[in-house]
CSV table of C-alpha atoms and ligand atoms in Angstrom, one decimal:
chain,number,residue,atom,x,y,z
A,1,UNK,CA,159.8,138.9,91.8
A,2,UNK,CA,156.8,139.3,89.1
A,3,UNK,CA,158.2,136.7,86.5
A,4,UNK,CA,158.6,134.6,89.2
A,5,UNK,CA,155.6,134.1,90.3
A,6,UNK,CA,153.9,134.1,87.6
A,7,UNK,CA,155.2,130.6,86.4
A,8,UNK,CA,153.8,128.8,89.4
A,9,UNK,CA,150.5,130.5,89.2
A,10,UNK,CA,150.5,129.7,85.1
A,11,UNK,CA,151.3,126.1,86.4
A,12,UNK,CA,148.7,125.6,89.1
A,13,UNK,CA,145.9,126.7,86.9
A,14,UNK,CA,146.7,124.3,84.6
A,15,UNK,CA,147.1,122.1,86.9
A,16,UNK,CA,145.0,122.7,89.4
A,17,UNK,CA,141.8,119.7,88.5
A,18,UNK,CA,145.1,117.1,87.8
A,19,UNK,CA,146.7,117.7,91.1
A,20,UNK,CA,143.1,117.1,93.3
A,21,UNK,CA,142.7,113.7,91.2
A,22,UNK,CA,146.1,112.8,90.6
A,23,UNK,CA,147.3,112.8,94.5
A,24,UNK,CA,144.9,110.1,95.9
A,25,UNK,CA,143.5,107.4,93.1
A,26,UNK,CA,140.8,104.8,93.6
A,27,UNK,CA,142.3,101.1,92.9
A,28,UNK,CA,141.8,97.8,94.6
A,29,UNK,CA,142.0,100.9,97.1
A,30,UNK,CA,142.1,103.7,97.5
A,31,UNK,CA,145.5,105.0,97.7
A,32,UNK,CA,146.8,108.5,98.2
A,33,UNK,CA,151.1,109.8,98.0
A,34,UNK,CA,150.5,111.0,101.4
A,35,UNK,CA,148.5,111.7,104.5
A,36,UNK,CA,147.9,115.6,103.2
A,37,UNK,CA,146.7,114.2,100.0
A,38,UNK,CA,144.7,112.0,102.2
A,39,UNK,CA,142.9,115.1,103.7
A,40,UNK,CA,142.4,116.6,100.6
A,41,UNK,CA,140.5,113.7,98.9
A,42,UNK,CA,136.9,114.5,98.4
A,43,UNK,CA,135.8,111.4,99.5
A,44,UNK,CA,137.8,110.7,103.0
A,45,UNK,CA,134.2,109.3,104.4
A,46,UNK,CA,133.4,106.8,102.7
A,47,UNK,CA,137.2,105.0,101.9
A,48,UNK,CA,137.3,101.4,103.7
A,49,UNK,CA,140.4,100.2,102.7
A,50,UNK,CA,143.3,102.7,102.4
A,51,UNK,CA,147.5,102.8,101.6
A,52,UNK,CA,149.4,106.0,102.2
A,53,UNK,CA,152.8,106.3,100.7
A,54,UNK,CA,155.1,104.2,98.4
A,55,UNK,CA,157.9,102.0,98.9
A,56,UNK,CA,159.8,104.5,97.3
A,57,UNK,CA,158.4,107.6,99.5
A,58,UNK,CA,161.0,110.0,100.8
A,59,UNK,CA,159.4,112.3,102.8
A,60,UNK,CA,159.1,110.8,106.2
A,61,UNK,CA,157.4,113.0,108.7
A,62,UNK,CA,155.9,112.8,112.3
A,63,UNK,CA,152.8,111.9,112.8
A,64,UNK,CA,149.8,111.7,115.4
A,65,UNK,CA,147.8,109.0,113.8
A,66,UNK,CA,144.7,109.2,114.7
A,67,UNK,CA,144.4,113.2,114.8
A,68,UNK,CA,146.0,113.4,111.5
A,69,UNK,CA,143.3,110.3,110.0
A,70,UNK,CA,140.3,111.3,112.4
A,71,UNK,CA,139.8,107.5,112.8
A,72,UNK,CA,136.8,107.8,115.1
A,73,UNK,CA,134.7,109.6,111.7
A,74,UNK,CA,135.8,107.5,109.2
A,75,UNK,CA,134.6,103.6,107.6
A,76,UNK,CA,138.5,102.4,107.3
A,77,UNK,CA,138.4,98.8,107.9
A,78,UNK,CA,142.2,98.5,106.3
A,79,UNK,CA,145.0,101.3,106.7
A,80,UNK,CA,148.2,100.1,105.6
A,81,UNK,CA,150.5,103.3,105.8
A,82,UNK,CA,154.4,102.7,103.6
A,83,UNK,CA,157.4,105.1,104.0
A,84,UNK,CA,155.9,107.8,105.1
A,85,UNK,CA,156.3,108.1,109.1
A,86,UNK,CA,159.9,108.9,111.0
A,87,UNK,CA,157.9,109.3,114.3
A,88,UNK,CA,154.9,108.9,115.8
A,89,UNK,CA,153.4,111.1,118.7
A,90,UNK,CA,151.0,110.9,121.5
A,91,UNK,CA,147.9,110.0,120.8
A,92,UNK,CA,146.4,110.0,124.6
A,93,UNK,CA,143.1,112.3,124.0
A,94,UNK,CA,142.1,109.7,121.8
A,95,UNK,CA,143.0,106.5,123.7
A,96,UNK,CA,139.6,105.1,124.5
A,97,UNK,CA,137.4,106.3,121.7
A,98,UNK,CA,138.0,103.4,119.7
A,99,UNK,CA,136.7,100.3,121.3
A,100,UNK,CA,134.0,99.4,118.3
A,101,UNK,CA,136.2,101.1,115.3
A,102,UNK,CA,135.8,99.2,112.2
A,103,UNK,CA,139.5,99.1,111.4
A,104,UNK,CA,140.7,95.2,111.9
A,105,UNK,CA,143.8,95.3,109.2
A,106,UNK,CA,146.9,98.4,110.5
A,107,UNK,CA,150.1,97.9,108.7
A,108,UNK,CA,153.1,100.3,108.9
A,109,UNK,CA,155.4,99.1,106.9
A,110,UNK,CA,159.1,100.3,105.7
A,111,UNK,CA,158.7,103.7,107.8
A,112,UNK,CA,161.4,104.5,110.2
A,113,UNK,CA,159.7,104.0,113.8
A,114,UNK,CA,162.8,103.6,116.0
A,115,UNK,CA,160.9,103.3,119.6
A,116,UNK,CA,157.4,102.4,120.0
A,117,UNK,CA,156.0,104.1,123.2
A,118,UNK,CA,152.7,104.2,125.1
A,119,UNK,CA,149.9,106.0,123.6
A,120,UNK,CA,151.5,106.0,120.2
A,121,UNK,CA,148.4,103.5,119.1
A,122,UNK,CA,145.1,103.9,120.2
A,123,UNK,CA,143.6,100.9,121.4
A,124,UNK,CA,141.5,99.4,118.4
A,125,UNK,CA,140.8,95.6,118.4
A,126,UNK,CA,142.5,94.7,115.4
A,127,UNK,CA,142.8,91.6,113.5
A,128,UNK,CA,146.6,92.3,112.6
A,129,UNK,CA,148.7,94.5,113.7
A,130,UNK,CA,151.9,94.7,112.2
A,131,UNK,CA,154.7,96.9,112.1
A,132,UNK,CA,156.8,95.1,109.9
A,133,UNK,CA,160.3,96.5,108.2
A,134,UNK,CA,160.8,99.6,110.3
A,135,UNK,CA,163.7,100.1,112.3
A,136,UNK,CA,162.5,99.4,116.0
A,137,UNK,CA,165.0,99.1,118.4
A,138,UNK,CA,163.3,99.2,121.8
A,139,UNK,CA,159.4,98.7,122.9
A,140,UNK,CA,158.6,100.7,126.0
A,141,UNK,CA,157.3,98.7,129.0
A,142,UNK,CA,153.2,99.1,128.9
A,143,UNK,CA,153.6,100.3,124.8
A,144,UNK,CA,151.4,97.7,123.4
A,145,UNK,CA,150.3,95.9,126.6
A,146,UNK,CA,146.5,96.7,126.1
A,147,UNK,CA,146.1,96.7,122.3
A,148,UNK,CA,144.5,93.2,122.0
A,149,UNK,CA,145.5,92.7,117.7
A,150,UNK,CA,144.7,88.9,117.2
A,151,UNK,CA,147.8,89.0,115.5
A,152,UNK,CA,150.9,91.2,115.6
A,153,UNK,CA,153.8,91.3,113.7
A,154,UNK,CA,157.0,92.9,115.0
A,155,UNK,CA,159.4,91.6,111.9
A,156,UNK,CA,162.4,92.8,110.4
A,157,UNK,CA,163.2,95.6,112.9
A,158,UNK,CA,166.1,95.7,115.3
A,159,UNK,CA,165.0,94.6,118.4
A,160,UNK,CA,167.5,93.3,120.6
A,161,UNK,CA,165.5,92.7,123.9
A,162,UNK,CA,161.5,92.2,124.7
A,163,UNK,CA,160.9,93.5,128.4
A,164,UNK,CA,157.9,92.7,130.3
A,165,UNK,CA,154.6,94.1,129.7
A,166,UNK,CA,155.9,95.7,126.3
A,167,UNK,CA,154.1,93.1,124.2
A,168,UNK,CA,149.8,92.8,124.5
A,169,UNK,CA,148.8,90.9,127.5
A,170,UNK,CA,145.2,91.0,127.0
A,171,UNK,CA,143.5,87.6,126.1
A,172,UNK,CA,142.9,88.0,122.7
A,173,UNK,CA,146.4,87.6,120.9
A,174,UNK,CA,146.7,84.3,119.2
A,175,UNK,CA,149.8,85.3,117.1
A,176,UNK,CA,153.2,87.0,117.7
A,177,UNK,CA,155.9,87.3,114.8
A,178,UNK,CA,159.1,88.7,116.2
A,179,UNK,CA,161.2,87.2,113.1
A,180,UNK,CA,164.5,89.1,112.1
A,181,UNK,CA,165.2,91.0,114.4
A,182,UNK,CA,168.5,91.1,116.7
A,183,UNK,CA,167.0,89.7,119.6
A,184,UNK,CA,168.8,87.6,122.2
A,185,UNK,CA,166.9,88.2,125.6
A,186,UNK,CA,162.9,87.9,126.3
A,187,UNK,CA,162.2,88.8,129.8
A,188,UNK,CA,160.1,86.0,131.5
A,189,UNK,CA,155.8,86.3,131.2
A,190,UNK,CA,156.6,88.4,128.2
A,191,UNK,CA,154.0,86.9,126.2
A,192,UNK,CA,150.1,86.2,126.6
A,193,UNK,CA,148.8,83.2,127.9
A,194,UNK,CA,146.3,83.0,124.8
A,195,UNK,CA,148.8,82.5,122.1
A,196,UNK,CA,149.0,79.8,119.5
A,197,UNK,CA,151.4,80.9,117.2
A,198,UNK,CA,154.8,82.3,118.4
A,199,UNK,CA,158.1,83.0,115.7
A,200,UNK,CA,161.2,83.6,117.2
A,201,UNK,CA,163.3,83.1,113.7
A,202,UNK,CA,166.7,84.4,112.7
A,203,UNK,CA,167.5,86.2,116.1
A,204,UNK,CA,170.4,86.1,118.1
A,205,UNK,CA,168.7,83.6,120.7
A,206,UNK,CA,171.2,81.2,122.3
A,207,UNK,CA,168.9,80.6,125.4
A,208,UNK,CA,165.5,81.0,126.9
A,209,UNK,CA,164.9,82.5,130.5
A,210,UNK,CA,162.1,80.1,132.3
A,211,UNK,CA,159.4,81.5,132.3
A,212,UNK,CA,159.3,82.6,128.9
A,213,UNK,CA,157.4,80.4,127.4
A,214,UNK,CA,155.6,79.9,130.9
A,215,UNK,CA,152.2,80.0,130.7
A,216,UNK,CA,151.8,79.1,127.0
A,217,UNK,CA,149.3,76.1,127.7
A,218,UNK,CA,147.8,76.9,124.2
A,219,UNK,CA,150.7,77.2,121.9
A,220,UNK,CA,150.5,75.1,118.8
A,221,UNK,CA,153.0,76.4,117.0
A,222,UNK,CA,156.9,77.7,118.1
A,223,UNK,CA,159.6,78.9,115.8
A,224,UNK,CA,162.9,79.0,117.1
A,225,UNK,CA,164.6,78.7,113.6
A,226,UNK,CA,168.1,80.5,112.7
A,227,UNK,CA,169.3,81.3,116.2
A,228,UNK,CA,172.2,80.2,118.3
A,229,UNK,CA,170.6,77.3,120.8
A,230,UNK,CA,173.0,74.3,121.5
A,231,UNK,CA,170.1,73.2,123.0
A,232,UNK,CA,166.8,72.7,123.0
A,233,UNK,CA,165.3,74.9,125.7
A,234,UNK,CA,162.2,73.6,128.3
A,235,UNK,CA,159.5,73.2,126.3
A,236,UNK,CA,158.2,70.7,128.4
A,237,UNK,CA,154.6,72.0,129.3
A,238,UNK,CA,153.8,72.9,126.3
A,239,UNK,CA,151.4,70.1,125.5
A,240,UNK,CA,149.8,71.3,122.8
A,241,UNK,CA,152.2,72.0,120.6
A,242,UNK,CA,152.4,70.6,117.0
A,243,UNK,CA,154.5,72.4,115.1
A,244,UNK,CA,158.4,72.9,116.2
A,245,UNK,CA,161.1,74.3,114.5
A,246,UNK,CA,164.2,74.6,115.5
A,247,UNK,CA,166.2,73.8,112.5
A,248,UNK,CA,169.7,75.8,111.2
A,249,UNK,CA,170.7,76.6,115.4
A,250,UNK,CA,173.5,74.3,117.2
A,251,UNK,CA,171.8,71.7,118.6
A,252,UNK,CA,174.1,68.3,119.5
A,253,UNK,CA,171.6,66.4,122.0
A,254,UNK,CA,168.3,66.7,122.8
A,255,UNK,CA,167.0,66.2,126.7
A,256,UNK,CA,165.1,62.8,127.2
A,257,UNK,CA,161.8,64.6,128.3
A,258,UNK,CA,161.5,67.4,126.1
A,259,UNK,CA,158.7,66.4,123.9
A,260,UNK,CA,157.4,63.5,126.2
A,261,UNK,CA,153.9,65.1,126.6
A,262,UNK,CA,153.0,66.6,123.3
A,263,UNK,CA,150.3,64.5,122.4
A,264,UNK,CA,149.2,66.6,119.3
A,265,UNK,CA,152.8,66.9,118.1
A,266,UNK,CA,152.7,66.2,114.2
A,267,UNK,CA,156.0,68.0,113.2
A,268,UNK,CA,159.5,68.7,114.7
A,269,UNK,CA,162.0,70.3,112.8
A,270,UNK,CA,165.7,69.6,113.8
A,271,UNK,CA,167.5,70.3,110.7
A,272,UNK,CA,170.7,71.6,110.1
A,273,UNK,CA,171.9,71.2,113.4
A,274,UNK,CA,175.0,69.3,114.8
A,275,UNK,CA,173.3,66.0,115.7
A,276,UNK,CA,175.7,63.1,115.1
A,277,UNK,CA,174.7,60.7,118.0
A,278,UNK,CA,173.6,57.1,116.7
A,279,UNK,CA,170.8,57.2,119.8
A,280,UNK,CA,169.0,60.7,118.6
A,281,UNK,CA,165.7,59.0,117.8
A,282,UNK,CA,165.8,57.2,121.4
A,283,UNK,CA,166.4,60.9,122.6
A,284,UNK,CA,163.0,62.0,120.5
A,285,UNK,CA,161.0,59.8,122.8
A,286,UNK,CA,157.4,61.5,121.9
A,287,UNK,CA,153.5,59.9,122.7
A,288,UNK,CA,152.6,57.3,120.6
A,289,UNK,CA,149.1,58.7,120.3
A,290,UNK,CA,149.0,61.0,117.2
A,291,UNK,CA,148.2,59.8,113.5
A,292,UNK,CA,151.7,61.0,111.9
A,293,UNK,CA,154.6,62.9,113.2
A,294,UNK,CA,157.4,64.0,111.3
A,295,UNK,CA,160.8,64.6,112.2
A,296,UNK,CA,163.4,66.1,110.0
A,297,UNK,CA,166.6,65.2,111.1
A,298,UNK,CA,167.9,66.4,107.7
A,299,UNK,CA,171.7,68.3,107.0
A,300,UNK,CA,172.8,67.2,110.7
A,301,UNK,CA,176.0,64.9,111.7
A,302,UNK,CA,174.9,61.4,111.7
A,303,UNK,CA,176.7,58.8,110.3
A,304,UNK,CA,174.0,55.9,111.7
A,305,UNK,CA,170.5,55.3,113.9
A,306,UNK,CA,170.5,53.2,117.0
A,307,UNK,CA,166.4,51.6,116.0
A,308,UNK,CA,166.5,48.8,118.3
A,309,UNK,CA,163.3,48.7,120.3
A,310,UNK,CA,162.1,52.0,119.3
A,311,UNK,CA,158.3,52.6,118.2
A,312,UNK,CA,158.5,53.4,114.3
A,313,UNK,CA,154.7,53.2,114.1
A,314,UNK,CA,152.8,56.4,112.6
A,315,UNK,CA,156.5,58.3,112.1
A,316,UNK,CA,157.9,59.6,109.0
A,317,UNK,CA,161.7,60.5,109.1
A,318,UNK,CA,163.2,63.3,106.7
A,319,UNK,CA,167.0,62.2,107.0
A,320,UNK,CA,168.7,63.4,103.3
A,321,UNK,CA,172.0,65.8,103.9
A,322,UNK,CA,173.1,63.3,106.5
A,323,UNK,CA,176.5,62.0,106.0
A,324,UNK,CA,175.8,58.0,106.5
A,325,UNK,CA,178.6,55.4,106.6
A,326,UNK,CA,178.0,53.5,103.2
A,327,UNK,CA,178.5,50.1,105.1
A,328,UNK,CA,175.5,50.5,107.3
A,329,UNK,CA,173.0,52.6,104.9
A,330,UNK,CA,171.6,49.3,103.3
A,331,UNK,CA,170.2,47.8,106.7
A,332,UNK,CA,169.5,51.6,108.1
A,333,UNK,CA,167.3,52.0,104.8
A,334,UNK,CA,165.1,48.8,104.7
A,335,UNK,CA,164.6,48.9,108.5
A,336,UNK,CA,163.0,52.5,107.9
A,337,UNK,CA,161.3,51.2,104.9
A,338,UNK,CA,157.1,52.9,104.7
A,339,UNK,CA,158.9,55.7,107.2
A,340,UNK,CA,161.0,57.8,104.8
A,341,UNK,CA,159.7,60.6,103.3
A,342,UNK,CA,159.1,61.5,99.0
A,343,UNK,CA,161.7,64.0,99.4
A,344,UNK,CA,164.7,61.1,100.7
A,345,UNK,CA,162.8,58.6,97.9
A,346,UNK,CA,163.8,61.4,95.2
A,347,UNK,CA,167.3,61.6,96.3
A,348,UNK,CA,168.2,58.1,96.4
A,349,UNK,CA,166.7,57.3,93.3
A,350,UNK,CA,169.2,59.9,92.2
A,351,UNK,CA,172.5,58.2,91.3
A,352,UNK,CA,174.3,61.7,91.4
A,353,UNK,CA,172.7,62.6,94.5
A,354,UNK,CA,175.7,62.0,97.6
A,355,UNK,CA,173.7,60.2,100.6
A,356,UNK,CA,176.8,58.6,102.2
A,357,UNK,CA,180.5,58.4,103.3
A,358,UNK,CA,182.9,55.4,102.7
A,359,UNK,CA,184.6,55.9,106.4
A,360,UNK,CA,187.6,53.6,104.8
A,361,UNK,CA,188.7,52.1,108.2
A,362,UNK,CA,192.6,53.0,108.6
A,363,UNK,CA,191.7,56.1,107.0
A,364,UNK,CA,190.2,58.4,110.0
A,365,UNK,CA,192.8,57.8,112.2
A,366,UNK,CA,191.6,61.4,114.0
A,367,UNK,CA,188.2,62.7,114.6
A,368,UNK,CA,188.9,65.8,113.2
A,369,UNK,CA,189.4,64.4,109.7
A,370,UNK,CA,185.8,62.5,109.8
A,371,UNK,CA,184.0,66.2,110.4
A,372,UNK,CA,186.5,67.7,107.5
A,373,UNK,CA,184.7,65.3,105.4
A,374,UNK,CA,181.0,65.7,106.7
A,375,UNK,CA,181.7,69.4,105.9
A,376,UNK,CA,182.9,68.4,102.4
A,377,UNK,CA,179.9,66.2,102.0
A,378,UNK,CA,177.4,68.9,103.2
A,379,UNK,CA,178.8,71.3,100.5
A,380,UNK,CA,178.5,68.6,97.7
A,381,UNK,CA,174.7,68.0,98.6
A,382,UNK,CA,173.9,71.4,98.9
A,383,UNK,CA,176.1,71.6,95.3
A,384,UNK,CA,173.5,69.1,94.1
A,385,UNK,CA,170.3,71.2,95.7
A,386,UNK,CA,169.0,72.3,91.7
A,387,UNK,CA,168.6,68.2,90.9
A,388,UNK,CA,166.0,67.7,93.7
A,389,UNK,CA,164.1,70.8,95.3
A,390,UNK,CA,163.0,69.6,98.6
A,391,UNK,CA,162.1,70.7,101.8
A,392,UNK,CA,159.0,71.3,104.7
A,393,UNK,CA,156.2,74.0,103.4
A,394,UNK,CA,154.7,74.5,106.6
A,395,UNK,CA,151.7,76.1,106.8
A,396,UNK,CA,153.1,78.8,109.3
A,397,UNK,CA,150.5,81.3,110.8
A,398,UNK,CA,148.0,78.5,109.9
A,399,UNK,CA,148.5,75.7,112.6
A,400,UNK,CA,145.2,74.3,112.0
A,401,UNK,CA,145.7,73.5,108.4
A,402,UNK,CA,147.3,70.2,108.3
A,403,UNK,CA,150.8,70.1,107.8
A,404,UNK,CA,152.0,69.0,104.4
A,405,UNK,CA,155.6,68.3,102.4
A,406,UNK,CA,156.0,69.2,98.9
A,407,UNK,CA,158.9,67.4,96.8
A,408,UNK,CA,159.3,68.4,93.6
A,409,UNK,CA,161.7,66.7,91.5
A,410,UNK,CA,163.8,68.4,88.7
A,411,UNK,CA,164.5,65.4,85.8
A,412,UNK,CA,167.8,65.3,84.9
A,413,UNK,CA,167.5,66.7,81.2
A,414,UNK,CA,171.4,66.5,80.0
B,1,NAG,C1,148.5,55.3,113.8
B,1,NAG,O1,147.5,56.1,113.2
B,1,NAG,C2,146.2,55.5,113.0
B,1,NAG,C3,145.3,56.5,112.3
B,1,NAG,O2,145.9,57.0,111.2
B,1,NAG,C4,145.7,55.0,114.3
B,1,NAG,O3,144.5,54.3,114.0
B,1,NAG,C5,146.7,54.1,115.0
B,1,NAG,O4,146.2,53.7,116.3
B,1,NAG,C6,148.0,54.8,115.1
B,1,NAG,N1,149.0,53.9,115.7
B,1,NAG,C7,149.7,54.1,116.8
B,1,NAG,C8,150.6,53.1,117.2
B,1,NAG,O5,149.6,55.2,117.4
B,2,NAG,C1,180.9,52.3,109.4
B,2,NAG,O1,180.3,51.1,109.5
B,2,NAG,C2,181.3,50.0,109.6
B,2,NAG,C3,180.5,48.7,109.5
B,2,NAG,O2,179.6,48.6,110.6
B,2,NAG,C4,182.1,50.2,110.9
B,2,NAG,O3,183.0,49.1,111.0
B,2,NAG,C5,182.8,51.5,110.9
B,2,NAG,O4,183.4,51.7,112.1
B,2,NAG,C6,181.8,52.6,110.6
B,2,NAG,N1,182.5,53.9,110.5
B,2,NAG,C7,182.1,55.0,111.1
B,2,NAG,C8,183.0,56.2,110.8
B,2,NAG,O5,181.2,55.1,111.8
């Protein structure tokens, strides 16, 4: 018993002045191993911006937030909190008490929250509110209804469904990030009227309830990216909007009035879908009022454009990874002459670069061989991908920066 004891004792008072130091350390924050640490720090009062945990943490325990970090007595304007939390209790006694807390920046990310409930965040007007990389599978109906984060950020959990009233429906939330995730139903009037930004990407999402988007009057920006649409759903009312993606789903057509009232509309993103019909850009039948739209029709199905009598003015087209027939790319390419983009310039100029199929007649005596080809063609493009990095950088979470396209191109050195 004696001897061993005495080697911890031996060890903490050697210690002992390391161990107070050592456990929380002052940075570009302040930043302690855990939330005991935390309490132990001599200088709790004063910390503004503050991380608890690592990436690499292993101790995950349940927490009550705020009675564990006494948020009402402290300055913290940031908490970001990492691998540290399995669960999160009640925090009820302390619901109301922070209307004018200072803390606008609360990040849990890479803990292992599996259910967010009611009273499991106080309600704190924060600027962002994320959540990100945890391993939430439901929300509870009312959970986050009244925390009114400008933005919140749901990402990389496993969320299959969003039920009413589980998402803030206060006024105040102008972005929701709901990307990578497992979702595949949203229960209509889900989100708040006053959003602007909305990502829906790589879910499970074949189809959108009406109603969903409902009452999004304000919305300037939608994600619908890496789903499973065939087709585009009613987006109709949302007149605002200026940023769409819905690029990599399984989109074929596209409904004559979807985009017929988006006045503002400067960029829809349709790539890598199944387009293949000549009469697409008739389909795209969009306001003529705004300085420059861009669509990307790029890595789709179509062997030619239908252009007769349509409006080309103030349009750019992004239409690389497109399997055009050879004999009709010479006329296709001076009649959209000013309304390519850098990115298709680059990849014609590039001898090695495929940009279209010899459709030998007598050849495709069956359909079916055409789209074995496309397929073929698609894989030799994408082959080609390291001679010409292109693509869209949009400014996402930013819809009021204007959008722009980078191109760079990679000289061939050989
Ligand atoms: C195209 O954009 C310019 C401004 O960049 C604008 O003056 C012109 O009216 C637009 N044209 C059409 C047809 O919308
Ligand atoms: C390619 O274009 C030529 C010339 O217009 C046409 O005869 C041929 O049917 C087209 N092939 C395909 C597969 O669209």
């Amino acid at each position: 018993m004696l001897s061993k004891n005495s080697v911890p004792v031996f060890f903490v008072l050697v210690a002992f002045p390391l161990v107070i130091n050592a456990a929380c350390r002052q940075s570009f924050m302040t930043i302690c191993d855990t939330f005991d640490d935390f309490k132990n720090y001599k200088n709790t009062q004063n910390v503004k911006e503050l991380i608890i945990g690592s990436e690499t943490g292993s101790a995950k325990s349940s927490v009550n937030l705020m009675e564990t970090l006494k948020l009402e007595k402290f300055q913290l304007s940031t908490l970001i909190i990492i691998g540290s939390i399995n669960q999160l209790e009640m925090t009820y006694h302390y619901e109301c008490l922070y209307a004018s807390s200072p803390l606008k920046y609360l990040s849990l990310y890479g803990n292992e929250l599996k259910r967010i409930e009611r009273y499991h965040f106080p309600l704190i007007p924060l600027k962002t509110f994320s959540l990100v990389n945890n391993k939430i599978e439901s929300i509870q109906a009312e959970a986050l209804k009244h925390n009114d984060a400008e933005t919140l950020d749901l990402s990389d959990n496993f969320l299959q469904t969003i039920e009413y009233s589980s998402l803030p429906l206060t006024r105040t939330t102008k972005v929701i990030a709901i990307r990578n995730n497992k979702l595949t139903h949203i229960e209509p009037n889900s989100f708040p009227s006053s959003l602007l930004s909305l990502h829906l990407d790589n879910n499970n999402l074949w189809h959108l309830q009406d109603g969903v988007l409902g009452d999004l009057d304000k919305l300037q920006e939608l994600t619908l990216s890496h789903n499973k649409f065939k087709e585009i759903p009613d987006v109709r009312h949302l007149k605002q909007l200026v940023i769409f993606d819905m690029s990599h789903n399984e989109i074929k057509f596209v409904e004559k009035w979807a985009f017929k009232q988006m006045e503002n509309l400067q960029l829809v993103d349709l790539s890598n879908n199944v387009i293949a019909s000549h009469f697409i850009l008739k389909w795209l039948d969009v306001p003529n009022k705004q300085p420059t739209l861009t669509i990307s029709l790029a890595f789709n199905r179509l062997r030619d454009l239908d252009l007769a009598n349509l409006p080309l003015q103030n349009k750019t087209f992004i239409l690389y990874g497109n399997p055009w027939n050879c004999s009709k790319w010479n006329e296709l390419k001076s009649a959209l002459r000013g309304h390519e983009t850098k990115c298709d310039m680059a990849f014609l100029a590039n001898e090695r670069y495929p940009y279209c199929i010899n459709y030998t007649p007598g050849v495709y005596r069956f359909e079916g061989l055409w789209e074995n080809d496309i397929d073929k063609f698609h894989e030799a493009v994408q082959k080609n991908d390291n001679l010409a990095e292109c693509g869209l950088a949009v400014a996402k979470y930013q819809v009021l920066n204007p959008v722009h396209f980078f191109c760079t191109f990679i000289k061939d050195t050989s």
